[in-house]
Amino acid sequence: MKGSAPAAAGAGPAAAPFPAATTVPPRVPALHVHDVSVRFGDALVLDDVRFDLEPGHFLAIVGPNGAGKSTLVKVALGLITPQRGHAAIFGHDAGDAPERIGYVPQLKTFDRTFPATAVELVVSGIRRQWPVRVAQAERARAMAALVDVGAEGLADRPLARLSGGELQRAFLARALVREPDLVLLDEPATGVDFLAEHDLYDLLERYQARRGATVAMVTHDLAAARFHASRVLVLNRRLHGYGLPEDVLCDECLHEAFGHVGHRHAVAF
Amino acid sequence: MDGLFEILGFAFMQRALAAGLLVALMSGLLGTFVVQRRLSFLGDGLAHAAFGGMGIGALAVVTFGVLDAGGGWLRHPLWVALPFALLTAFGIAYVRDRTDLSSDTAIGVFFAVAVALGVLAFSRIPPDVNLGFNVMDLLFGSILAVRTTELTAIAVAAVVVVTTLGFVWGRLAYATFDDELARTDGVRARRLEYLLFLLAAVVVAVSAVVVGIVLMAAYLVIPAAAARLWSRSLAGTSVRAVAIGMTTTLVGVIASFYLDAPTGSAIILTQAAVFVAAIVLRRR
Ligand SMILES: Nc1ncnc2c1ncn2[C@@H]1O[C@H](COP(=O)(O)OP(=O)(O)O)[C@@H](O)[C@H]1O
Ligand SMILES: [Mg+2]
């Protein structure tokens, strides 16, 4: 599994006698998940999951409902402490480097009665606090982020008035405004009306090209995963496959992962 | 108008207004979070906890015979009511944190226990003992009878609340918006919730003597709720909640003086009028 690292493969580690020019310094993985097991009560939700994601990749995490995908993301964010194992982001323990991560949550039941505008939401991504008032410079930065995701028109709209898709754009701007090295997205397009998925992939790929960032995204859309991702991870409690999309997204692997949960339909793509 | 300046010249009136305005300040700042987090019942629960604490405090003062000893403000039952309310706040936060019970269930339980303890304690105090306050005042408030002791306690509480909120506002607001997002950004959301509950206990305990147990929750909730209807940001809600609380207190205290009405009622009814206006004239 480690062999799937991109650039490092050719250089070889035996470069000791010839330092400098020929050596490729060992790269710290963008996302390092080591031996992670998570249990909720009696339910083993993640079972000994381990993988390394090298920087610069676009990882799609797929698996049936209840497979533990969101749990894995939360372990990476430091929201859940696994019973065994650990996760690290660019060598920092999960939760220790929030400024390097841009997180886009699953469109969720956040409190729609909270009085806020999209700009404030984006500024919270800069400050990592809720703004009492938005300074001029922050507003300019937030606006630029909103423009990047095609949401400039939403800036001063109350969040409560945004559609699901508009909201996800605002959350995406919030995640990207801090220029993270790792963008973590949990089914950002599921159940969302207008944020066409290809549009989302476009945005992410542009951001990636600009910043050399790493993207890890939980998705239901296997076709998009095959087309856009450079790595795919198939998860159903255990890790059922990790590697190149064409290797991992084979019928067999998917059957193995999806089969016993009964989400056969997901295999047909 | 002459009359107005005249009544503002009375020391008791100045104390009443100072106490009322400080309570409005604290309640508005805190109430914004209480309302946004759907904890409106919390003020009620803590006020009743303060009642229980007052009862126990009063009984202790009577039992240990410190009533006629010197030491003035030290024997105020607030010194029992405050820790009792803090303990209750901690208990509610703990139950909410560690069990699947909702906060209103947790509050309901503590609420009942506190009132039961308070009633029991007061029943043990001989009726002829002069406590320096009566139970009716405790229930319905006696803002015009605020003593320097209580005003001092309120002023200290106001400094504590304003300073603490000044430090944590951005993080507390972030966690109020979304607990999980805030935690991904390193905000200690749990701790902040405990802190919010403890601050609410302080405000309620020191203010309940003035505003009364029954109306304290209204003080915490109504101005913030009205402000929420008029605001597009959380900071804006806070500012308006304080402004509404202060204005209605001013109007209520003065109106009660002229109309010879109970001050607490006058204030809360004024607040309710603003709340109704806020609903009718609400921003679309
Ligand atoms: N906080 C929690 N407490 C108890 N069970 C949980 C919790 N979070 C998730 N689960 C359970 O863990 C399993 C995996 O959940 P999740 O990671 O959200 O799956 P996915 O995102 O792949 O759909 C599900 O069975 C879910 O019910
Ligand atoms: Mg999920």
Coordinates of C-alpha atoms and ligand atoms in Angstrom, one line a residue:
Chain A
M1 CA 0.0 0.0 0.0
K2 CA 2.9 2.3 0.8
G3 CA 4.1 1.7 -2.7
S4 CA 1.4 4.0 -4.1
A5 CA 3.5 7.0 -3.1
P6 CA 3.9 9.2 -6.2
A7 CA 7.3 10.9 -6.8
A8 CA 9.4 9.2 -4.1
A9 CA 9.4 5.8 -5.8
G10 CA 12.1 6.4 -8.4
A11 CA 14.7 8.1 -6.1
G12 CA 15.2 5.2 -3.7
P13 CA 16.3 5.5 -0.2
A14 CA 19.9 4.3 -0.7
A15 CA 21.1 7.7 -1.7
A16 CA 23.2 8.1 1.4
P17 CA 26.6 8.3 -0.2
F18 CA 25.5 10.8 -2.8
P19 CA 23.6 13.5 -0.8
A20 CA 22.1 16.7 -1.9
A21 CA 21.1 16.9 -5.5
T22 CA 19.9 13.4 -6.1
T23 CA 18.1 12.8 -2.8
V24 CA 14.4 13.4 -2.6
P25 CA 13.8 14.3 1.0
P26 CA 11.3 12.0 2.5
R27 CA 7.9 13.7 2.4
V28 CA 5.7 13.9 5.4
P29 CA 2.4 12.4 4.4
A30 CA -0.4 14.9 4.2
L31 CA -2.6 12.5 6.0
H32 CA -1.2 9.6 8.0
V33 CA -3.7 7.2 9.5
H34 CA -2.1 4.5 11.6
D35 CA -3.9 1.5 12.9
V36 CA -7.0 3.4 13.8
S37 CA -9.9 1.6 15.5
V38 CA -13.0 3.4 16.7
R39 CA -15.8 1.9 18.8
F40 CA -19.1 3.4 19.7
G41 CA -20.4 1.4 22.5
D42 CA -20.5 -2.2 21.2
A43 CA -20.2 -1.2 17.6
L44 CA -16.8 -1.3 16.0
V45 CA -17.0 1.5 13.4
L46 CA -13.4 1.6 12.2
D47 CA -11.3 -1.5 12.4
D48 CA -7.6 -1.1 12.1
V49 CA -7.6 1.4 9.3
R50 CA -4.2 2.4 8.1
F51 CA -3.0 4.4 5.1
D52 CA -0.8 7.3 4.1
L53 CA -1.8 10.0 1.7
E54 CA 1.1 11.8 0.0
P55 CA 0.8 15.5 -0.5
G56 CA -0.7 16.8 -3.7
H57 CA -3.2 13.9 -4.2
F58 CA -6.9 14.1 -4.7
L59 CA -8.3 11.3 -2.5
A60 CA -11.9 10.1 -2.8
I61 CA -13.2 8.1 0.1
V62 CA -16.1 5.8 -0.8
G63 CA -18.1 3.3 1.0
P64 CA -21.7 2.4 1.9
N65 CA -23.8 4.4 4.4
G66 CA -22.6 3.8 7.9
A67 CA -19.2 2.6 6.7
G68 CA -17.4 5.0 9.0
K69 CA -16.4 7.6 6.5
S70 CA -17.5 10.5 8.5
T71 CA -15.9 8.9 11.6
L72 CA -12.6 8.7 9.7
V73 CA -12.8 12.3 8.7
K74 CA -13.5 13.3 12.4
V75 CA -10.5 11.3 13.5
A76 CA -8.4 13.2 11.1
L77 CA -9.8 16.5 12.4
G78 CA -9.2 15.5 16.0
L79 CA -12.9 15.5 16.9
I80 CA -12.9 11.8 17.7
T81 CA -10.0 10.2 19.6
P82 CA -9.7 6.6 18.4
Q83 CA -9.5 3.8 20.9
R84 CA -6.5 2.6 19.1
G85 CA -4.0 4.1 16.7
H86 CA -3.7 7.7 15.7
A87 CA -3.9 10.1 12.8
A88 CA -1.5 12.9 11.8
I89 CA -1.8 15.8 9.4
F90 CA 1.6 16.8 7.9
G91 CA 3.2 15.2 10.9
H92 CA 1.1 17.0 13.4
D93 CA -1.2 15.0 15.7
A94 CA -4.8 15.3 14.6
G95 CA -6.3 18.5 16.0
D96 CA -3.0 20.2 16.4
A97 CA -2.8 22.0 13.1
P98 CA -6.3 23.4 12.4
E99 CA -4.9 26.3 10.4
R100 CA -3.6 23.8 7.8
I101 CA -6.9 22.1 7.2
G102 CA -10.0 23.4 5.4
Y103 CA -13.0 21.4 6.4
V104 CA -16.3 21.3 4.6
P105 CA -18.9 19.4 6.7
Q106 CA -21.7 17.3 5.4
L107 CA -24.6 19.6 4.8
K108 CA -26.0 19.4 8.2
T109 CA -28.6 20.4 10.6
F110 CA -26.7 23.5 11.7
D111 CA -28.7 26.1 13.5
R112 CA -30.4 28.0 10.9
T113 CA -31.8 30.5 13.4
F114 CA -28.3 31.7 14.1
P115 CA -28.1 35.4 12.9
A116 CA -25.2 35.5 10.5
T117 CA -24.3 36.4 7.0
A118 CA -22.1 34.5 4.5
V119 CA -19.3 36.9 5.0
E120 CA -19.2 36.3 8.7
L121 CA -19.1 32.6 8.1
V122 CA -16.1 33.0 5.8
V123 CA -14.4 35.4 8.2
S124 CA -14.8 32.7 10.9
G125 CA -12.6 30.6 8.7
I126 CA -9.9 33.3 8.8
R127 CA -10.1 34.0 12.5
R128 CA -11.0 30.6 13.8
Q129 CA -13.4 32.6 16.0
W130 CA -16.7 34.2 15.3
P131 CA -16.3 37.8 14.3
V132 CA -17.7 40.5 16.6
R133 CA -17.3 42.8 13.6
V134 CA -15.7 42.3 10.2
A135 CA -12.7 44.4 9.5
Q136 CA -12.2 45.9 6.0
A137 CA -9.2 43.7 5.2
E138 CA -11.0 40.6 6.4
R139 CA -14.0 41.4 4.3
A140 CA -11.8 41.8 1.2
R141 CA -10.3 38.4 1.8
A142 CA -13.6 36.8 2.4
M143 CA -15.0 38.4 -0.7
A144 CA -12.1 37.0 -2.8
A145 CA -12.9 33.6 -1.4
L146 CA -16.5 33.9 -2.2
V147 CA -15.7 35.0 -5.7
D148 CA -13.5 32.0 -6.1
V149 CA -16.4 29.7 -5.4
G150 CA -18.8 31.7 -7.5
A151 CA -20.7 33.0 -4.5
E152 CA -20.0 36.7 -4.5
G153 CA -23.7 37.4 -4.6
L154 CA -24.3 35.7 -1.3
A155 CA -21.9 37.8 0.8
D156 CA -24.4 39.8 2.8
R157 CA -27.3 37.4 2.7
P158 CA -28.4 35.8 6.0
L159 CA -27.4 32.2 6.1
A160 CA -30.9 31.2 7.0
R161 CA -32.0 32.3 3.5
L162 CA -29.5 30.3 1.6
S163 CA -30.4 27.1 -0.2
G164 CA -28.4 24.0 0.5
G165 CA -26.2 24.5 -2.5
E166 CA -25.5 28.1 -1.7
L167 CA -24.7 27.2 1.8
Q168 CA -22.2 24.6 0.7
R169 CA -20.5 27.2 -1.5
A170 CA -20.3 29.5 1.6
F171 CA -18.8 26.6 3.6
L172 CA -16.4 25.9 0.8
A173 CA -15.3 29.5 0.8
R174 CA -14.9 29.3 4.5
A175 CA -12.7 26.3 4.2
L176 CA -10.5 27.7 1.4
V177 CA -10.1 31.3 2.7
R178 CA -7.4 30.2 5.1
E179 CA -5.5 28.6 2.2
P180 CA -5.2 25.2 3.7
D181 CA -2.7 22.6 2.7
L182 CA -5.3 19.9 3.2
V183 CA -8.9 20.2 2.2
L184 CA -11.2 17.7 3.9
L185 CA -14.7 17.4 2.6
D186 CA -17.5 15.1 3.9
E187 CA -20.0 14.5 1.1
P188 CA -20.1 18.1 0.2
A189 CA -22.5 17.6 -2.7
T190 CA -24.8 15.0 -1.3
G191 CA -28.4 16.2 -1.0
V192 CA -27.5 19.6 -2.4
D193 CA -29.5 21.0 -5.2
F194 CA -27.4 23.4 -7.3
L195 CA -23.7 22.8 -6.6
A196 CA -23.2 20.6 -9.6
E197 CA -20.6 18.1 -8.7
H198 CA -18.4 18.8 -11.8
D199 CA -18.4 22.4 -10.7
L200 CA -17.2 21.5 -7.3
Y201 CA -14.4 19.2 -8.7
D202 CA -13.4 22.1 -11.0
L203 CA -13.1 24.5 -8.0
L204 CA -11.1 22.0 -6.0
E205 CA -8.8 21.2 -8.8
R206 CA -8.1 24.8 -9.5
Y207 CA -7.4 25.4 -5.8
Q208 CA -5.2 22.4 -5.8
A209 CA -3.2 23.6 -8.9
R210 CA -2.8 27.0 -7.3
R211 CA -1.7 25.9 -3.9
G212 CA -0.3 22.5 -4.4
A213 CA -2.8 21.4 -1.8
T214 CA -4.0 17.9 -1.0
V215 CA -7.7 17.1 -1.1
A216 CA -9.5 14.3 0.7
M217 CA -13.2 14.0 0.0
V218 CA -15.9 11.6 1.0
T219 CA -18.3 11.0 -1.8
H220 CA -21.1 8.8 -3.0
D221 CA -20.3 9.5 -6.6
L222 CA -18.2 6.6 -7.8
A223 CA -18.1 7.8 -11.4
A224 CA -16.7 11.2 -10.3
A225 CA -14.3 9.5 -8.0
R226 CA -13.0 7.4 -10.9
F227 CA -12.7 10.4 -13.1
H228 CA -11.3 13.1 -10.8
A229 CA -9.4 11.4 -8.0
S230 CA -5.8 10.3 -8.1
R231 CA -6.3 8.0 -5.1
V232 CA -9.4 6.1 -4.0
L233 CA -10.0 4.6 -0.6
V234 CA -12.8 2.0 -0.2
L235 CA -14.0 1.8 3.3
N236 CA -16.5 -0.3 5.1
R237 CA -15.4 -0.5 8.7
R238 CA -12.2 -2.0 7.4
L239 CA -10.1 -0.7 4.6
H240 CA -11.2 -2.6 1.5
G241 CA -8.9 -1.0 -1.0
Y242 CA -6.6 1.9 -1.4
G243 CA -4.7 3.0 -4.5
L244 CA -5.3 4.1 -8.0
P245 CA -8.9 4.6 -9.0
E246 CA -8.6 2.0 -11.8
D247 CA -7.2 -0.6 -9.5
V248 CA -9.5 0.0 -6.6
L249 CA -12.8 0.8 -8.2
C250 CA -13.2 -2.7 -9.7
D251 CA -16.4 -4.6 -9.4
E252 CA -14.9 -7.2 -7.1
C253 CA -13.5 -4.8 -4.6
L254 CA -16.7 -2.8 -4.6
H255 CA -18.8 -5.9 -4.1
E256 CA -16.6 -6.9 -1.2
A257 CA -17.1 -3.5 0.4
F258 CA -20.6 -2.7 -0.5
G259 CA -22.0 -6.2 -0.8
H260 CA -22.8 -7.2 2.7
V261 CA -24.5 -3.9 3.5
G262 CA -26.9 -4.3 0.7
H263 CA -26.1 -1.2 -1.3
R264 CA -25.8 -3.0 -4.6
H265 CA -27.1 -0.1 -6.6
A266 CA -24.0 1.9 -5.7
V267 CA -21.9 -0.6 -7.8
A268 CA -23.7 0.1 -11.0
F269 CA -21.8 3.0 -12.6
Chain B
M1 CA -40.3 66.6 34.4
D2 CA -39.5 68.3 37.6
G3 CA -40.9 65.3 39.4
L4 CA -38.6 63.0 37.4
F5 CA -35.5 64.8 38.4
E6 CA -36.8 64.8 42.0
I7 CA -37.2 61.1 42.1
L8 CA -33.8 60.5 40.5
G9 CA -32.4 62.5 43.4
F10 CA -33.4 59.8 45.9
A11 CA -30.6 57.6 46.9
F12 CA -32.8 54.5 46.8
M13 CA -33.9 55.4 43.3
Q14 CA -30.3 55.8 42.2
R15 CA -29.4 52.4 43.7
A16 CA -32.4 50.8 42.0
L17 CA -31.5 52.2 38.6
A18 CA -27.9 51.3 38.9
A19 CA -28.8 47.8 39.9
G20 CA -31.4 47.4 37.2
L21 CA -29.1 48.8 34.5
L22 CA -26.2 46.5 35.5
V23 CA -28.5 43.5 35.6
A24 CA -29.8 44.5 32.1
L25 CA -26.2 44.7 30.9
M26 CA -25.2 41.3 32.1
S27 CA -28.5 39.7 31.1
G28 CA -28.4 41.1 27.6
L29 CA -24.9 39.9 26.9
L30 CA -25.5 36.4 28.4
G31 CA -29.1 36.2 27.3
T32 CA -28.1 36.4 23.7
F33 CA -26.2 33.1 24.1
V34 CA -28.9 31.6 26.3
V35 CA -31.6 32.3 23.7
Q36 CA -29.5 31.2 20.7
R37 CA -28.6 27.9 22.4
R38 CA -32.3 27.3 23.3
L39 CA -31.6 27.4 27.0
S40 CA -34.4 29.8 27.9
F41 CA -35.4 27.5 30.7
L42 CA -31.9 27.7 32.2
G43 CA -32.6 31.2 33.8
D44 CA -35.6 29.8 35.5
G45 CA -33.8 26.7 36.8
L46 CA -30.9 28.8 38.1
A47 CA -33.2 31.4 39.7
H48 CA -34.9 28.6 41.6
A49 CA -31.6 27.2 42.6
A50 CA -30.8 30.6 44.0
F51 CA -34.0 30.5 45.9
G52 CA -33.0 27.1 47.4
G53 CA -29.6 28.6 48.3
M54 CA -31.2 31.6 49.8
G55 CA -33.4 29.4 52.0
I56 CA -30.5 27.3 53.1
G57 CA -28.4 30.5 53.7
A58 CA -31.1 32.2 55.7
L59 CA -31.6 29.0 57.8
A60 CA -27.9 28.9 58.4
V61 CA -27.7 32.5 59.4
V62 CA -30.6 32.0 61.9
T63 CA -29.4 28.6 63.2
F64 CA -25.8 29.7 63.9
G65 CA -27.1 32.8 65.5
V66 CA -25.0 35.2 63.5
L67 CA -28.0 37.4 63.0
D68 CA -27.2 39.8 65.8
A69 CA -23.4 39.5 65.5
G70 CA -21.5 42.2 63.6
G71 CA -20.1 41.7 60.1
G72 CA -22.9 43.3 58.2
W73 CA -22.9 42.1 54.6
L74 CA -21.0 38.9 55.4
R75 CA -24.1 37.3 56.7
H76 CA -26.1 37.9 53.6
P77 CA -27.7 34.7 52.3
L78 CA -26.3 35.5 48.9
W79 CA -23.1 33.8 50.1
V80 CA -24.9 30.6 50.2
A81 CA -27.2 31.3 47.2
L82 CA -24.3 32.0 44.9
P83 CA -22.3 28.8 45.4
F84 CA -25.5 26.9 45.4
A85 CA -26.5 28.3 42.0
L86 CA -23.0 27.7 40.7
L87 CA -23.1 24.1 41.9
T88 CA -26.5 23.7 40.3
A89 CA -25.3 25.2 37.0
F90 CA -22.4 22.8 37.1
G91 CA -24.7 19.9 37.8
I92 CA -27.0 20.8 34.9
A93 CA -24.0 21.2 32.5
Y94 CA -22.6 17.9 33.7
V95 CA -25.8 15.9 33.3
R96 CA -26.2 17.5 29.8
D97 CA -22.7 16.6 28.9
R98 CA -22.5 13.1 30.3
T99 CA -25.9 11.7 29.6
D100 CA -28.4 11.6 26.7
L101 CA -30.9 13.7 28.7
S102 CA -31.8 17.0 27.2
S103 CA -30.9 20.2 29.1
D104 CA -34.5 21.0 29.9
T105 CA -34.9 17.6 31.6
A106 CA -31.7 18.2 33.6
I107 CA -32.8 21.7 34.5
G108 CA -36.3 20.4 35.5
V109 CA -34.8 18.0 38.0
F110 CA -32.4 20.4 39.6
F111 CA -35.1 23.1 39.6
A112 CA -37.5 20.9 41.6
V113 CA -34.9 19.8 44.1
A114 CA -33.7 23.4 44.7
V115 CA -37.2 24.7 45.3
A116 CA -38.0 21.7 47.6
L117 CA -34.9 22.5 49.6
G118 CA -35.6 26.2 49.7
V119 CA -39.2 25.7 50.9
L120 CA -38.0 23.2 53.5
A121 CA -35.4 25.6 54.8
F122 CA -37.7 28.6 55.0
S123 CA -40.3 26.5 56.8
R124 CA -37.7 25.9 59.6
I125 CA -37.2 29.6 60.2
P126 CA -39.4 31.0 62.9
P127 CA -41.8 33.6 61.4
D128 CA -40.8 36.3 63.9
V129 CA -37.1 36.3 62.8
N130 CA -36.1 39.4 60.9
L131 CA -33.9 38.2 58.0
G132 CA -33.5 41.6 56.5
F133 CA -35.6 40.5 53.6
N134 CA -38.9 38.7 53.2
V135 CA -39.7 35.7 51.0
M136 CA -42.1 37.6 48.9
D137 CA -39.3 40.0 48.0
L138 CA -37.2 37.1 47.0
L139 CA -39.9 35.8 44.7
F140 CA -41.0 39.0 43.2
G141 CA -38.0 41.3 43.7
S142 CA -37.7 44.6 45.5
I143 CA -35.6 46.7 43.2
L144 CA -36.5 49.9 45.1
A145 CA -35.2 48.3 48.3
V146 CA -31.8 47.4 46.9
R147 CA -29.1 47.8 49.5
T148 CA -25.5 48.8 49.0
T149 CA -24.5 45.2 49.7
E150 CA -26.5 43.9 46.8
L151 CA -25.6 46.7 44.5
T152 CA -21.9 45.9 45.2
A153 CA -22.4 42.2 44.5
I154 CA -24.1 43.1 41.2
A155 CA -21.4 45.5 40.2
V156 CA -18.7 42.9 40.9
A157 CA -20.7 40.3 39.0
A158 CA -21.0 42.8 36.1
V159 CA -17.3 43.3 35.9
V160 CA -16.7 39.6 36.0
V161 CA -19.3 38.8 33.3
V162 CA -18.3 41.6 31.0
T163 CA -14.6 40.8 31.3
T164 CA -15.0 37.1 30.9
L165 CA -17.3 37.4 27.9
G166 CA -14.8 39.9 26.4
F167 CA -12.2 37.2 26.5
V168 CA -14.3 34.3 25.1
W169 CA -16.9 36.0 23.0
G170 CA -15.5 35.0 19.6
R171 CA -15.0 31.4 20.7
L172 CA -18.3 31.1 22.5
A173 CA -20.1 32.5 19.5
Y174 CA -18.3 30.2 17.2
A175 CA -19.3 27.2 19.3
T176 CA -22.8 28.5 19.5
F177 CA -23.0 28.7 15.7
D178 CA -21.6 25.1 15.4
D179 CA -20.0 23.1 18.1
E180 CA -18.2 20.8 15.7
L181 CA -16.8 23.4 13.4
A182 CA -15.6 25.3 16.4
R183 CA -13.9 22.2 17.8
T184 CA -12.1 21.5 14.5
D185 CA -10.6 25.0 15.0
G186 CA -9.3 24.2 18.4
V187 CA -12.2 25.8 20.4
R188 CA -12.8 24.1 23.7
A189 CA -16.6 24.0 23.2
R190 CA -17.3 21.9 26.3
R191 CA -15.5 24.1 28.6
L192 CA -17.1 27.2 27.2
E193 CA -20.5 25.6 27.8
Y194 CA -19.7 25.0 31.4
L195 CA -18.4 28.6 31.6
L196 CA -21.6 29.9 30.1
F197 CA -23.7 28.0 32.7
L198 CA -21.5 29.3 35.5
L199 CA -21.7 32.9 34.4
A200 CA -25.5 32.5 34.1
A201 CA -25.6 31.2 37.7
V202 CA -23.6 34.3 38.9
V203 CA -25.9 36.7 37.1
V204 CA -29.0 35.0 38.2
A205 CA -27.9 34.6 41.9
V206 CA -26.9 38.2 42.4
S207 CA -29.8 39.6 40.4
A208 CA -32.6 37.4 41.7
V209 CA -32.6 39.4 45.0
V210 CA -33.3 42.5 43.0
V211 CA -35.5 41.3 40.2
G212 CA -37.1 38.3 42.0
I213 CA -36.9 34.6 41.3
V214 CA -40.1 34.6 39.2
L215 CA -39.0 37.4 36.8
M216 CA -35.3 36.7 36.6
A217 CA -35.7 34.3 33.7
A218 CA -37.6 37.0 31.8
Y219 CA -34.8 39.4 32.2
L220 CA -32.4 36.9 30.7
V221 CA -34.7 35.9 27.8
I222 CA -37.1 38.6 26.7
P223 CA -34.6 41.4 25.7
A224 CA -32.4 38.9 23.9
A225 CA -35.4 37.4 22.1
A226 CA -36.7 40.8 21.0
A227 CA -33.2 41.8 19.9
R228 CA -32.8 38.6 18.0
L229 CA -35.8 39.5 15.9
W230 CA -34.2 42.8 15.0
S231 CA -30.7 41.7 14.3
R232 CA -28.7 40.1 11.5
S233 CA -25.7 39.3 13.5
L234 CA -25.0 37.8 16.9
A235 CA -23.0 40.9 18.0
G236 CA -25.8 43.1 16.9
T237 CA -28.2 40.9 18.9
S238 CA -26.1 41.4 22.0
V239 CA -25.9 45.1 21.6
R240 CA -29.6 45.4 21.1
A241 CA -30.4 43.1 23.9
V242 CA -28.4 45.3 26.3
A243 CA -30.1 48.4 24.9
I244 CA -33.6 47.0 25.2
G245 CA -32.9 45.6 28.7
M246 CA -31.6 49.0 29.9
T247 CA -34.3 51.1 28.3
T248 CA -37.1 48.9 29.6
T249 CA -35.6 48.9 33.1
L250 CA -35.4 52.7 33.1
V251 CA -39.0 53.0 31.8
G252 CA -40.2 50.3 34.1
V253 CA -38.7 51.6 37.3
I254 CA -39.9 55.1 36.7
A255 CA -43.4 53.9 35.6
S256 CA -43.7 51.8 38.7
F257 CA -42.9 54.8 40.9
Y258 CA -45.6 56.9 39.3
L259 CA -48.2 54.2 39.0
D260 CA -47.4 52.7 42.4
A261 CA -47.0 49.3 40.7
P262 CA -44.6 46.5 41.6
T263 CA -41.3 47.4 39.8
G264 CA -40.6 43.9 38.6
S265 CA -43.9 43.7 36.9
A266 CA -43.6 47.1 35.4
I267 CA -40.2 46.2 33.9
I268 CA -41.2 42.8 32.5
L269 CA -44.4 44.2 31.0
T270 CA -42.4 47.0 29.3
Q271 CA -40.0 44.3 28.0
A272 CA -43.0 42.3 26.8
A273 CA -44.3 45.3 24.9
V274 CA -41.0 45.7 23.2
F275 CA -41.0 42.0 22.3
V276 CA -44.5 42.3 20.8
A277 CA -43.4 45.4 18.8
A278 CA -40.3 43.4 17.6
I279 CA -42.5 40.7 16.3
V280 CA -44.8 43.1 14.6
L281 CA -42.1 45.3 13.1
R282 CA -39.6 42.5 12.5
R283 CA -37.1 42.7 9.7
R284 CA -38.1 40.5 6.8
Ligands
LIG1 N1 -21.3 9.7 18.0 C1 -21.7 8.5 17.6 N2 -22.2 7.7 18.6 C2 -22.6 6.4 18.3 N3 -22.6 5.9 17.1 C3 -22.1 6.7 16.1 C4 -21.6 8.0 16.3 N4 -21.2 8.5 15.1 C5 -21.4 7.5 14.2 N5 -21.9 6.4 14.8 C6 -22.2 5.2 14.1 O1 -21.0 4.8 13.4 C7 -21.3 4.2 12.2 C8 -20.5 5.0 11.1 O2 -21.0 6.3 11.0 P1 -20.4 7.3 10.0 O3 -18.9 7.4 10.2 O4 -21.2 8.6 10.1 O5 -20.7 6.6 8.6 P2 -20.7 7.2 7.1 O6 -20.3 8.6 7.2 O7 -19.8 6.3 6.4 O8 -22.1 7.1 6.6 C9 -22.8 4.3 12.0 O9 -23.4 3.1 12.3 C10 -23.2 5.4 13.0 O10 -24.5 5.1 13.4
MG2 MG -21.1 10.4 6.7

